[in-house]
Amino acid sequence: MAGMTRSSPYEVTTRTRASRITAVAAVALLALLVVLPLFAGRGLIQDMFFILTMLVLAQFWNLLAGYGGLVSIGQQAFVGMGAYAMFGGVILAGMDPIPAILLGGIAALIVAIPTAFFAFRLQGPYFAIGTWVIAEVMRLVMAQAKALGGGTGTSLPRTATREMWATEWIAGALDVRNSAARDILTYWLALALAAATIAAIYALLRSKRGLALSAVRDNPEAAKSVGVDAGRMKWFVFLTSAFGTGLAGALIYVQKARISPDAAFSVTDWTAYVLFIVIIGGIGTIEGPIIGVIVFFLLQSLLADYGSWYLFTLGIIGIVVMLVAPRGIWGLITERTGIQLFPVRRRLSGGSLKED
Amino acid sequence: MAILELENITKSFGQLKVADGISLVVPKGQALGIIGPNGAGKSTLFNLITGNLLPDAGTVKFEGRDVTRMPAMQRCFAGIGRSFQIPQPFDNLSVFENLLVAAMHGRNMDQRAVQDDCAMILEQTELLAVANRPAGGLSLLQRKRLEMARALATDPKLLLLDEIAGGLTDAECVALIDTIRAVHVRGVTIIWIEHVLHALNSVVERLLVLDFGKVIGVGQPDEIMKRQDVREIYLGIEV
């Protein structure tokens, strides 16, 4: 039974050769991305900011839907509340925009509690619609906030953006203008947020709680009968995703510096695109959203001038991928090659184990 | 000493009474078989014992403690393990991970403390060779074995087996019986619902017959099977 001290003939491993290479490559890539503003133009930095923030939103939606089985189409609620809380901190409380980002995460976390309380009473498609309705309610409520511009929205005060933390230092050190320094600062924050998000989700999936999360997704009733607290897992995943999504929302609007309820609570921008990224990349994997966001960015760059044809094309691609490769592009790659960059499966070896 | 005591358990789904005043005492270490026609309320009785369903009236006691209102997860901690009639594996986890999650959460221990025990349960249930395969791709026998192995991984004092031999070939059935017997010998109390009578009777010491949510008879398997009313209800034999 448990607690034996004899040496075991068995061994459990999670790492693979590919994952060791990934770890080295990830550190190298991260280092490269950190120094990118030294030689990249402002346009590339802005594109990278967009990619990184969409990646964060996609990772959190994937945690929610792909691992937690909670298919929400109301994540714009947390982007919007995060962004508005940051604006509130700056305009009403006179905070610096950078620390106000944290306020965005906390605000999203707080509104997520009553949201979960109502939405968890609903299952499957009803849960999805329910989250959307709650997000719409939040949009309408924020449109009443006269101090934050009401329905037409408002901008961050010029003094707040000009004197933002560290921008003067960056402008001096890299010899760029104040506005470019602001883009570099928000880019670095987006990079830090994306790296921390991926690292935290990976650590979660490899933990005891992560294993329980997969069990709940596969079969909640059976999970309960083996001692997993399925209800608590749902709360944990929902609140964590809300917090991360709120941080990303606040950061996105520090960079935009202008907010309106329709933009901040846009279901297309903050949920439909995010769904597209996760689904074409591969739901339920960490690699999927990374691939998805790159594909999404390329499509957007190619088709952005075609207006509604762009959305039409995205829709068609989404449908085709769901029919042909329901596990997404990364799913196709792992099926063919068996490669896992972020392995979470625990492999048993040794003893009398001989694989068939 | 009694490990499980049911007192006057009643449960209805609308007009249908699926448990109608069931009372039962199971002594520690016993192997009890439950038989009855389809729809007699056998699986419902299991769901009431495990807490996947709550009774309308009556009490469930486990090791002398009233657990009637306790959620399924807590009853697992208390020592009630179950297999489902239709296997419910965690499809995307490996077989080994199916056991790990049960052992880590059911016993509230770290992976290091339970991983060897999980490997040994895989040996015992003859699943070691498929330990690293996704559970979703297993054969029926393997899925049935996994149901039992996963329940054992929670280190139960009381193991509930729901038609674990159903749909298996004779040879597969014999192999499974050996495993169940080995578990019973270790001192685990077993309640086993089964239609495959020869399998059931080669393990259990006591037999309970259920029909329309009522206990028709309980006692020595031989004597119960001789009873005229049991033969009529259960085997559909005209007399």
Tab-separated table of C-alpha atoms in Angstrom, chain A residues 33-330:
chain	number	residue	atom	x	y	z
A	33	LEU	CA	11.907	38.757	-28.416
A	34	VAL	CA	13.126	40.765	-25.419
A	35	VAL	CA	15.825	42.497	-27.497
A	36	LEU	CA	13.590	42.805	-30.597
A	37	PRO	CA	12.800	46.540	-30.038
A	38	LEU	CA	16.521	47.315	-30.370
A	39	PHE	CA	16.441	46.628	-34.098
A	40	ALA	CA	12.777	46.262	-35.122
A	41	GLY	CA	10.593	49.058	-36.467
A	42	ARG	CA	7.527	50.393	-34.719
A	43	GLY	CA	5.115	48.562	-37.079
A	44	LEU	CA	6.589	45.160	-36.235
A	45	ILE	CA	6.454	45.914	-32.503
A	46	GLN	CA	2.761	46.817	-32.821
A	47	ASP	CA	2.078	43.616	-34.785
A	48	MET	CA	3.905	41.588	-32.165
A	49	PHE	CA	1.873	43.270	-29.431
A	50	PHE	CA	-1.311	42.229	-31.212
A	51	ILE	CA	-0.068	38.624	-31.658
A	52	LEU	CA	1.059	38.282	-28.027
A	53	THR	CA	-2.126	39.702	-26.486
A	54	MET	CA	-4.332	37.546	-28.738
A	55	LEU	CA	-2.165	34.570	-27.704
A	56	VAL	CA	-2.843	35.303	-24.032
A	57	LEU	CA	-6.605	35.519	-24.668
A	58	ALA	CA	-6.446	32.286	-26.686
A	59	GLN	CA	-4.499	30.419	-23.989
A	60	PHE	CA	-7.034	31.406	-21.351
A	61	TRP	CA	-10.029	30.521	-23.539
A	62	ASN	CA	-8.331	27.198	-24.268
A	63	LEU	CA	-7.851	26.593	-20.536
A	64	LEU	CA	-11.539	27.292	-20.032
A	65	ALA	CA	-12.973	25.354	-22.994
A	66	GLY	CA	-10.243	22.903	-23.960
A	67	TYR	CA	-9.289	21.756	-20.468
A	68	GLY	CA	-12.214	22.830	-18.309
A	69	GLY	CA	-14.957	21.944	-20.822
A	70	LEU	CA	-16.525	25.378	-20.214
A	71	VAL	CA	-17.312	26.758	-23.675
A	72	SER	CA	-17.778	30.457	-22.958
A	73	ILE	CA	-18.581	32.999	-25.650
A	74	GLY	CA	-18.607	35.815	-23.128
A	75	GLN	CA	-14.885	36.375	-22.569
A	76	GLN	CA	-15.319	39.939	-23.902
A	77	ALA	CA	-16.935	40.614	-20.523
A	78	PHE	CA	-13.545	40.246	-18.838
A	79	VAL	CA	-11.593	42.077	-21.563
A	80	GLY	CA	-14.060	44.960	-21.251
A	81	MET	CA	-14.224	45.022	-17.459
A	82	GLY	CA	-10.419	44.793	-17.253
A	83	ALA	CA	-10.036	47.664	-19.694
A	84	TYR	CA	-12.684	49.831	-18.007
A	85	ALA	CA	-11.222	49.191	-14.543
A	86	MET	CA	-7.828	50.337	-15.826
A	87	PHE	CA	-9.453	53.493	-17.327
A	88	GLY	CA	-11.286	54.049	-14.039
A	89	GLY	CA	-8.042	53.771	-12.082
A	90	VAL	CA	-6.354	56.323	-14.355
A	91	ILE	CA	-9.205	58.822	-14.884
A	92	LEU	CA	-11.015	58.635	-11.543
A	93	ALA	CA	-8.210	57.724	-9.130
A	94	GLY	CA	-5.296	59.342	-10.956
A	95	MET	CA	-3.282	56.119	-11.130
A	96	ASP	CA	-0.466	55.474	-13.561
A	97	PRO	CA	-1.799	53.238	-16.420
A	98	ILE	CA	0.802	50.487	-15.825
A	99	PRO	CA	-0.110	49.579	-12.209
A	100	ALA	CA	-3.773	50.126	-13.201
A	101	ILE	CA	-3.432	47.016	-15.441
A	102	LEU	CA	-3.379	44.946	-12.266
A	103	LEU	CA	-6.605	46.657	-11.251
A	104	GLY	CA	-8.071	45.379	-14.556
A	105	GLY	CA	-7.229	41.780	-13.647
A	106	ILE	CA	-8.716	42.144	-10.177
A	107	ALA	CA	-11.908	43.780	-11.502
A	108	ALA	CA	-12.396	40.938	-14.006
A	109	LEU	CA	-11.858	38.423	-11.192
A	110	ILE	CA	-14.472	40.137	-9.026
A	111	VAL	CA	-17.177	40.304	-11.736
A	112	ALA	CA	-16.370	36.676	-12.616
A	113	ILE	CA	-17.677	35.515	-9.224
A	114	PRO	CA	-21.363	36.490	-9.731
A	115	THR	CA	-21.030	35.576	-13.433
A	116	ALA	CA	-19.966	32.038	-12.517
A	117	PHE	CA	-22.675	31.843	-9.888
A	118	PHE	CA	-25.328	32.346	-12.588
A	119	ALA	CA	-23.608	30.707	-15.579
A	120	PHE	CA	-22.730	27.459	-13.719
A	121	ARG	CA	-26.435	26.764	-13.389
A	122	LEU	CA	-26.448	26.317	-17.167
A	123	GLN	CA	-24.979	23.431	-19.164
A	124	GLY	CA	-23.374	23.177	-22.632
A	125	PRO	CA	-24.902	25.551	-25.223
A	126	TYR	CA	-26.992	27.267	-22.528
A	127	PHE	CA	-23.805	28.082	-20.632
A	128	ALA	CA	-22.300	29.542	-23.821
A	129	ILE	CA	-25.325	31.751	-24.537
A	130	GLY	CA	-25.594	32.675	-20.854
A	131	THR	CA	-22.034	34.005	-20.733
A	132	TRP	CA	-22.703	36.036	-23.883
A	133	VAL	CA	-25.833	37.586	-22.375
A	134	ILE	CA	-23.962	38.505	-19.179
A	135	ALA	CA	-21.243	40.184	-21.288
A	136	GLU	CA	-23.914	42.184	-23.142
A	137	VAL	CA	-25.379	43.312	-19.833
A	138	MET	CA	-21.928	44.529	-18.749
A	139	ARG	CA	-21.535	46.445	-22.039
A	140	LEU	CA	-24.874	48.188	-21.487
A	141	VAL	CA	-23.991	48.977	-17.866
A	142	MET	CA	-20.616	50.488	-18.806
A	143	ALA	CA	-22.342	52.615	-21.468
A	144	GLN	CA	-24.113	54.326	-18.555
A	145	ALA	CA	-20.822	55.266	-16.854
A	146	LYS	CA	-20.768	58.991	-17.728
A	147	ALA	CA	-17.448	59.573	-15.952
A	148	LEU	CA	-15.830	57.095	-18.377
A	149	GLY	CA	-17.388	58.543	-21.505
A	150	GLY	CA	-20.732	56.715	-21.493
A	151	GLY	CA	-21.795	55.183	-24.807
A	152	THR	CA	-19.281	57.085	-26.949
A	153	GLY	CA	-16.264	56.234	-24.817
A	154	THR	CA	-13.207	58.251	-23.869
A	155	SER	CA	-9.401	58.458	-24.130
A	156	LEU	CA	-6.643	58.157	-21.573
A	157	PRO	CA	-5.568	61.699	-20.513
A	158	ARG	CA	-2.490	62.869	-22.467
A	159	THR	CA	-0.603	63.569	-19.254
A	160	ALA	CA	-1.184	60.014	-18.048
A	161	THR	CA	0.122	58.421	-21.246
A	162	ARG	CA	3.044	60.827	-21.625
A	163	GLU	CA	4.264	60.339	-18.062
A	164	MET	CA	3.618	56.594	-18.003
A	165	TRP	CA	6.068	54.520	-15.947
A	166	ALA	CA	9.397	53.799	-17.615
A	167	THR	CA	8.517	55.422	-20.965
A	168	GLU	CA	10.927	58.314	-20.445
A	169	TRP	CA	13.695	55.893	-19.525
A	170	ILE	CA	12.999	53.735	-22.621
A	171	ALA	CA	12.826	56.802	-24.874
A	172	GLY	CA	16.223	57.924	-23.562
A	173	ALA	CA	17.918	54.516	-23.556
A	174	LEU	CA	16.775	53.463	-27.049
A	175	ASP	CA	16.755	56.976	-28.452
A	176	VAL	CA	13.141	56.830	-29.673
A	177	ARG	CA	10.191	59.187	-29.404
A	178	ASN	CA	7.830	59.034	-26.444
A	179	SER	CA	5.028	57.364	-28.457
A	180	ALA	CA	7.378	54.644	-29.747
A	181	ALA	CA	8.686	54.098	-26.209
A	182	ARG	CA	5.086	53.497	-25.098
A	183	ASP	CA	4.652	50.815	-27.764
A	184	ILE	CA	7.897	49.151	-26.680
A	185	LEU	CA	6.818	49.181	-23.042
A	186	THR	CA	3.417	47.636	-23.779
A	187	TYR	CA	5.122	45.095	-26.066
A	188	TRP	CA	7.459	44.023	-23.259
A	189	LEU	CA	4.527	43.716	-20.882
A	190	ALA	CA	2.609	41.633	-23.445
A	191	LEU	CA	5.662	39.413	-23.894
A	192	ALA	CA	5.970	38.933	-20.125
A	193	LEU	CA	2.254	38.209	-19.805
A	194	ALA	CA	2.292	35.672	-22.666
A	195	ALA	CA	5.392	33.886	-21.327
A	196	ALA	CA	4.004	33.805	-17.781
A	197	THR	CA	0.623	32.550	-19.040
A	198	ILE	CA	2.122	29.673	-21.017
A	199	ALA	CA	4.489	28.746	-18.167
A	200	ALA	CA	1.679	28.850	-15.582
A	201	ILE	CA	-0.758	26.809	-17.689
A	202	TYR	CA	1.954	24.262	-18.450
A	203	ALA	CA	2.819	23.976	-14.738
A	204	LEU	CA	-0.880	23.616	-13.894
A	205	LEU	CA	-1.417	20.815	-16.414
A	206	ARG	CA	1.525	18.887	-15.001
A	207	SER	CA	0.269	19.219	-11.437
A	208	LYS	CA	-2.150	17.085	-9.429
A	209	ARG	CA	-4.853	19.681	-10.075
A	210	GLY	CA	-4.163	19.601	-13.821
A	211	LEU	CA	-4.685	15.842	-13.925
A	212	ALA	CA	-8.004	16.288	-12.108
A	213	LEU	CA	-8.973	18.979	-14.613
A	214	SER	CA	-8.485	16.550	-17.521
A	215	ALA	CA	-10.520	13.924	-15.667
A	216	VAL	CA	-13.407	16.354	-15.097
A	217	ARG	CA	-13.365	17.373	-18.773
A	218	ASP	CA	-13.516	13.718	-19.885
A	219	ASN	CA	-16.164	12.555	-17.404
A	220	PRO	CA	-17.430	14.693	-14.504
A	221	GLU	CA	-19.528	11.944	-12.860
A	222	ALA	CA	-16.683	9.431	-12.834
A	223	ALA	CA	-14.295	12.142	-11.604
A	224	LYS	CA	-16.538	12.775	-8.595
A	225	SER	CA	-16.584	9.074	-7.737
A	226	VAL	CA	-12.801	8.957	-7.534
A	227	GLY	CA	-12.641	11.901	-5.157
A	228	VAL	CA	-12.161	14.828	-7.562
A	229	ASP	CA	-13.930	18.022	-6.552
A	230	ALA	CA	-15.416	18.750	-9.992
A	231	GLY	CA	-17.261	21.869	-8.834
A	232	ARG	CA	-14.152	23.462	-7.374
A	233	MET	CA	-12.185	22.730	-10.570
A	234	LYS	CA	-14.786	24.629	-12.626
A	235	TRP	CA	-14.575	27.642	-10.305
A	236	PHE	CA	-10.796	27.579	-10.318
A	237	VAL	CA	-10.551	27.493	-14.117
A	238	PHE	CA	-13.252	30.129	-14.642
A	239	LEU	CA	-11.759	32.599	-12.163
A	240	THR	CA	-8.187	32.057	-13.369
A	241	SER	CA	-9.246	32.649	-16.985
A	242	ALA	CA	-11.181	35.771	-15.999
A	243	PHE	CA	-8.181	37.218	-14.162
A	244	GLY	CA	-5.786	36.555	-17.061
A	245	THR	CA	-8.283	37.814	-19.634
A	246	GLY	CA	-8.844	40.966	-17.553
A	247	LEU	CA	-5.086	41.650	-17.393
A	248	ALA	CA	-4.821	41.205	-21.165
A	249	GLY	CA	-7.843	43.466	-21.721
A	250	ALA	CA	-6.387	46.229	-19.573
A	251	LEU	CA	-3.008	45.951	-21.307
A	252	ILE	CA	-4.599	46.056	-24.778
A	253	TYR	CA	-6.403	49.296	-23.844
A	254	VAL	CA	-3.283	50.893	-22.340
A	255	GLN	CA	-1.815	50.518	-25.822
A	256	LYS	CA	-4.984	51.651	-27.634
A	257	ALA	CA	-5.415	54.564	-25.148
A	258	ARG	CA	-9.031	54.970	-26.300
A	259	ILE	CA	-12.035	52.979	-25.143
A	260	SER	CA	-15.749	52.616	-25.951
A	261	PRO	CA	-18.240	50.028	-24.680
A	262	ASP	CA	-18.838	48.622	-28.186
A	263	ALA	CA	-15.130	48.067	-28.796
A	264	ALA	CA	-14.160	46.841	-25.330
A	265	PHE	CA	-17.072	44.372	-25.112
A	266	SER	CA	-16.882	43.279	-28.773
A	267	VAL	CA	-17.846	39.631	-29.151
A	268	THR	CA	-16.121	39.484	-32.558
A	269	ASP	CA	-12.774	40.904	-31.469
A	270	TRP	CA	-12.379	39.218	-28.092
A	271	THR	CA	-14.238	35.942	-28.409
A	272	ALA	CA	-14.968	34.984	-32.052
A	273	TYR	CA	-11.373	35.592	-33.202
A	274	VAL	CA	-10.064	33.879	-30.083
A	275	LEU	CA	-12.265	30.837	-30.738
A	276	PHE	CA	-11.013	30.764	-34.331
A	277	ILE	CA	-7.388	30.839	-33.148
A	278	VAL	CA	-7.862	27.987	-30.673
A	279	ILE	CA	-9.969	25.815	-32.975
A	280	ILE	CA	-7.780	26.024	-36.078
A	281	GLY	CA	-4.612	25.666	-33.974
A	282	GLY	CA	-5.857	22.727	-31.903
A	283	ILE	CA	-8.088	22.871	-28.836
A	284	GLY	CA	-6.895	21.259	-25.614
A	285	THR	CA	-3.188	21.752	-26.328
A	286	ILE	CA	-0.742	24.521	-25.434
A	287	GLU	CA	0.815	24.362	-28.908
A	288	GLY	CA	-2.554	24.866	-30.678
A	289	PRO	CA	-3.170	28.516	-29.751
A	290	ILE	CA	0.451	29.395	-30.615
A	291	ILE	CA	0.049	28.023	-34.141
A	292	GLY	CA	-3.487	29.399	-34.383
A	293	VAL	CA	-2.484	32.957	-33.574
A	294	ILE	CA	0.239	32.922	-36.237
A	295	VAL	CA	-2.202	31.618	-38.877
A	296	PHE	CA	-4.787	34.168	-37.773
A	297	PHE	CA	-2.307	37.034	-38.025
A	298	LEU	CA	-1.170	35.979	-41.502
A	299	LEU	CA	-4.773	35.694	-42.708
A	300	GLN	CA	-5.592	39.078	-41.252
A	301	SER	CA	-2.570	40.722	-42.901
A	302	LEU	CA	-3.468	39.168	-46.268
A	303	LEU	CA	-7.220	39.782	-46.191
A	304	ALA	CA	-7.688	42.865	-44.019
A	305	ASP	CA	-8.442	45.061	-47.055
A	306	TYR	CA	-11.361	42.913	-48.184
A	307	GLY	CA	-13.790	43.921	-45.406
A	308	SER	CA	-16.611	41.467	-44.939
A	309	TRP	CA	-14.940	38.974	-47.325
A	310	TYR	CA	-12.273	38.678	-44.645
A	311	LEU	CA	-14.760	37.521	-42.006
A	312	PHE	CA	-16.433	35.300	-44.587
A	313	THR	CA	-13.089	33.603	-45.340
A	314	LEU	CA	-12.284	33.144	-41.654
A	315	GLY	CA	-15.668	31.473	-41.164
A	316	ILE	CA	-15.151	29.111	-44.098
A	317	ILE	CA	-11.658	28.163	-42.901
A	318	GLY	CA	-12.988	27.574	-39.376
A	319	ILE	CA	-15.752	25.277	-40.667
A	320	VAL	CA	-13.414	23.337	-42.957
A	321	VAL	CA	-10.872	22.789	-40.165
A	322	MET	CA	-13.600	21.608	-37.785
A	323	LEU	CA	-14.818	19.078	-40.374
A	324	VAL	CA	-11.487	17.871	-41.734
A	325	ALA	CA	-9.243	18.178	-38.685
A	326	PRO	CA	-11.329	18.536	-35.528
A	327	ARG	CA	-8.158	18.564	-33.440
A	328	GLY	CA	-6.748	21.489	-35.430
A	329	ILE	CA	-3.448	21.981	-37.191
A	330	TRP	CA	-1.426	20.901	-34.174
